[in-house]
PDB file of C-alpha atoms in Angstrom:
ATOM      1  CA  UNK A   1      28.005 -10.032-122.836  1.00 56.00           C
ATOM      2  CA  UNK A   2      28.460 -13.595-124.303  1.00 60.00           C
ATOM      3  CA  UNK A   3      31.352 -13.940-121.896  1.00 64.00           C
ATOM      4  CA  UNK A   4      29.251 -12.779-118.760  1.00 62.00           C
ATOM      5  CA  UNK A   5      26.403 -15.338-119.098  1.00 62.00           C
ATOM      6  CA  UNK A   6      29.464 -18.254-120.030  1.00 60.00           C
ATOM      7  CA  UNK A   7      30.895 -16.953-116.945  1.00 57.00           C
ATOM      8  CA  UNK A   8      27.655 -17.103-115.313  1.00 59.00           C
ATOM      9  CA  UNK A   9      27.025 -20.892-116.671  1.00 64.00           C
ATOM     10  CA  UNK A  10      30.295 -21.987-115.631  1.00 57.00           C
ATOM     11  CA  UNK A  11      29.977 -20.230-111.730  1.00 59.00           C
ATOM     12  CA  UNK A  12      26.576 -22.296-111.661  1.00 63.00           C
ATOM     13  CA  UNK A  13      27.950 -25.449-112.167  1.00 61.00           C
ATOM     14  CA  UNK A  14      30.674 -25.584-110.184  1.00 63.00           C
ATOM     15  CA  UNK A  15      28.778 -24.519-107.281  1.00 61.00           C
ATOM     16  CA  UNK A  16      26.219 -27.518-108.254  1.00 58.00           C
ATOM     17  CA  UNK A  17      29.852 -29.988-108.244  1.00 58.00           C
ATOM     18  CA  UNK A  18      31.126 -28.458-104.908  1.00 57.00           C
ATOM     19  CA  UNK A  19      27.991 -29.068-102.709  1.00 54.00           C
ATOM     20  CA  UNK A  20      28.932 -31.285 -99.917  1.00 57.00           C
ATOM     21  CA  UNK A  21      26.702 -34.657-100.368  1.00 53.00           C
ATOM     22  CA  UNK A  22      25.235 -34.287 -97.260  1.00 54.00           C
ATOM     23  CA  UNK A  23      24.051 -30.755 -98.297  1.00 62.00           C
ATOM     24  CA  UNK A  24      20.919 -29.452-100.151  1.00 72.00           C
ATOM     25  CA  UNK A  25      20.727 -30.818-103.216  1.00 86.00           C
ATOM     26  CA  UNK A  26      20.634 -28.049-105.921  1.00 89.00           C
ATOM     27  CA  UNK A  27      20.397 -28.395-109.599  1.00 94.00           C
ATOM     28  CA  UNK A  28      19.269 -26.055-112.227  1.00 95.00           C
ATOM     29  CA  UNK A  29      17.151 -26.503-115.932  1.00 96.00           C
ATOM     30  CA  UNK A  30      18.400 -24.041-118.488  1.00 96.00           C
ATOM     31  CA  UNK A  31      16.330 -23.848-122.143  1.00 96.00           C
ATOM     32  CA  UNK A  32      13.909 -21.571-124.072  1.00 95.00           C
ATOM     33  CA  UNK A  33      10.299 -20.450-123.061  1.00 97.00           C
ATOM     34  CA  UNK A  34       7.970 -22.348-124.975  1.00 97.00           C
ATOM     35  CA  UNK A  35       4.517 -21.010-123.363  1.00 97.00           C
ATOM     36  CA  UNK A  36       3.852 -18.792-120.426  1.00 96.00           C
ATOM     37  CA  UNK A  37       0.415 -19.123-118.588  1.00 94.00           C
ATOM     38  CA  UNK A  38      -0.762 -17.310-115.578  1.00 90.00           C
ATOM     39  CA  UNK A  39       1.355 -19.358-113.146  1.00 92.00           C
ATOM     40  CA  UNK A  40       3.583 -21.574-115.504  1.00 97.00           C
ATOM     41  CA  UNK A  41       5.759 -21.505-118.190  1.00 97.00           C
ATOM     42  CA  UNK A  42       6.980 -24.631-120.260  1.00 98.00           C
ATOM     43  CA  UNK A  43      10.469 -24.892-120.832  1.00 97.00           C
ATOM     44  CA  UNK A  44      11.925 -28.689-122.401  1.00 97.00           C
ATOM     45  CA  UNK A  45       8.438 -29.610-122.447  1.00 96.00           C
ATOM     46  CA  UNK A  46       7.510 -29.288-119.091  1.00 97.00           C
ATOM     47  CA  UNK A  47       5.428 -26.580-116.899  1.00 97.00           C
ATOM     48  CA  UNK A  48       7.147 -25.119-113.972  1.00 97.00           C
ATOM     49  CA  UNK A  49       5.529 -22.939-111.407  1.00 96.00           C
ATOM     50  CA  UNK A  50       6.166 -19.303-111.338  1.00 94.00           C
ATOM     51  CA  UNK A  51       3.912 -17.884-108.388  1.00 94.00           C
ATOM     52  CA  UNK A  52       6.620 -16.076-106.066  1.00 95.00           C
ATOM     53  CA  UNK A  53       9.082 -17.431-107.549  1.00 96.00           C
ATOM     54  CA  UNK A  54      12.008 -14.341-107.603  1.00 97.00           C
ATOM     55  CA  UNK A  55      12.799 -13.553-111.341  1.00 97.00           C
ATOM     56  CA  UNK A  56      16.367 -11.611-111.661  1.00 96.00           C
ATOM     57  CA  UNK A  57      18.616 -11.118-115.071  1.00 95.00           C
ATOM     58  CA  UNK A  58      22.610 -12.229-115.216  1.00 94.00           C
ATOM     59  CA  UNK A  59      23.429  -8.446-113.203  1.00 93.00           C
ATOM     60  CA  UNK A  60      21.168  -9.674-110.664  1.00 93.00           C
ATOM     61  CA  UNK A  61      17.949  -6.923-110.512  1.00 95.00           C
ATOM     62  CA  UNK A  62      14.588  -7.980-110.001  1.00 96.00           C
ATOM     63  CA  UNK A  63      12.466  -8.401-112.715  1.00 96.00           C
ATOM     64  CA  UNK A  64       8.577  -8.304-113.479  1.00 94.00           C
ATOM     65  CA  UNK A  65       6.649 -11.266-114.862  1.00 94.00           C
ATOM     66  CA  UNK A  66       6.093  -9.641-118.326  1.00 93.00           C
ATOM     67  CA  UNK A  67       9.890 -10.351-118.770  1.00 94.00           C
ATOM     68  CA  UNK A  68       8.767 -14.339-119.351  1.00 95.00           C
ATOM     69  CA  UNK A  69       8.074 -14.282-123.070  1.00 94.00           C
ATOM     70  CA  UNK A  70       8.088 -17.323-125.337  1.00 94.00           C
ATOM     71  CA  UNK A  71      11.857 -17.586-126.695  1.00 94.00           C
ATOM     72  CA  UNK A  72      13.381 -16.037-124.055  1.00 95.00           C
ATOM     73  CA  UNK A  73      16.186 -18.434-122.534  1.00 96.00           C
ATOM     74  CA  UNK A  74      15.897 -19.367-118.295  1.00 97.00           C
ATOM     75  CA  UNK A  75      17.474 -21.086-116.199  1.00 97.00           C
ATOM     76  CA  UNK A  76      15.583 -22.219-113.613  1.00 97.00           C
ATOM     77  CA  UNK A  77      17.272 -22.955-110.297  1.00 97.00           C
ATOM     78  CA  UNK A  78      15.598 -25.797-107.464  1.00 96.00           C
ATOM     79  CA  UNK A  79      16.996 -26.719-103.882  1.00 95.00           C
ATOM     80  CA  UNK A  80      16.079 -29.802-102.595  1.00 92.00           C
ATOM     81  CA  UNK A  81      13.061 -29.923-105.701  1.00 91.00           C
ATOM     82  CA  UNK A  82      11.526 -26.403-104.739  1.00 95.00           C
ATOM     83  CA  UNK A  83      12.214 -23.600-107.789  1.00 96.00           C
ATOM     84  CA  UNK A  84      14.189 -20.893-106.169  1.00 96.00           C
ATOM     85  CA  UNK A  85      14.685 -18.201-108.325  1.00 97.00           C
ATOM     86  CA  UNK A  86      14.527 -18.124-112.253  1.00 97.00           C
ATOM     87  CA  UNK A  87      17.263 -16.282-114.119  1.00 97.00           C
ATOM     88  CA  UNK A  88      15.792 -14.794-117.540  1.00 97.00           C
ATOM     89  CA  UNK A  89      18.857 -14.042-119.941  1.00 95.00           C
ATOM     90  CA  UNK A  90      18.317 -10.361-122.276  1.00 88.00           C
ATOM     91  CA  UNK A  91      17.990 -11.347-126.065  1.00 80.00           C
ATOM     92  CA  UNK A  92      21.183 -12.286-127.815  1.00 69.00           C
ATOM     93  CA  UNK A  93      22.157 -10.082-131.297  1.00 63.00           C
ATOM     94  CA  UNK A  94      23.876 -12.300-133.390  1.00 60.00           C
TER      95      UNK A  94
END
């Protein structure tokens, strides 16, 4: 599992290094959930809107807002400063 989402990590960012410049700009914030709201969650301190925004796991299915718990780790993708999608990672056994 450890070596999907590092797989999944590394796939991100070198689609983010091999965007064309005069392409969309895409970038991505990846930390923990401090606090979930109604229509936000904080993650690094900030809020970032979560109203029909899709919310999918590393295999790619659909999830339900009740996934978006404090401590669970995102990464939240934009395009051009608009959140696309927001990928929730399953709790890690260590």
């Amino acid at each position: 599992m450890k070596q999907s989402i590092f797989l999944l990590i590394c796939l991100s960012m070198i689609i983010t290094f091999m965007v064309p410049a005069h392409a969309a700009k895409v970038s991505t914030v990846e930390g923990i959930i401090q606090r979930v709201t109604n229509d936000s969650i904080q993650v690094r301190g900030k809020y970032y809107g979560i109203s029909g925004i899709p919310l999918i796991n590393p295999s790619g299915e659909h999830l339900k807002k009740t996934s978006l718990t404090s401590g669970k780790k995102v990464e939240i993708f934009f395009q051009e400063g608009k959140i696309t999608s927001i990928l929730i990672y399953e709790d890690m056994v260590e």
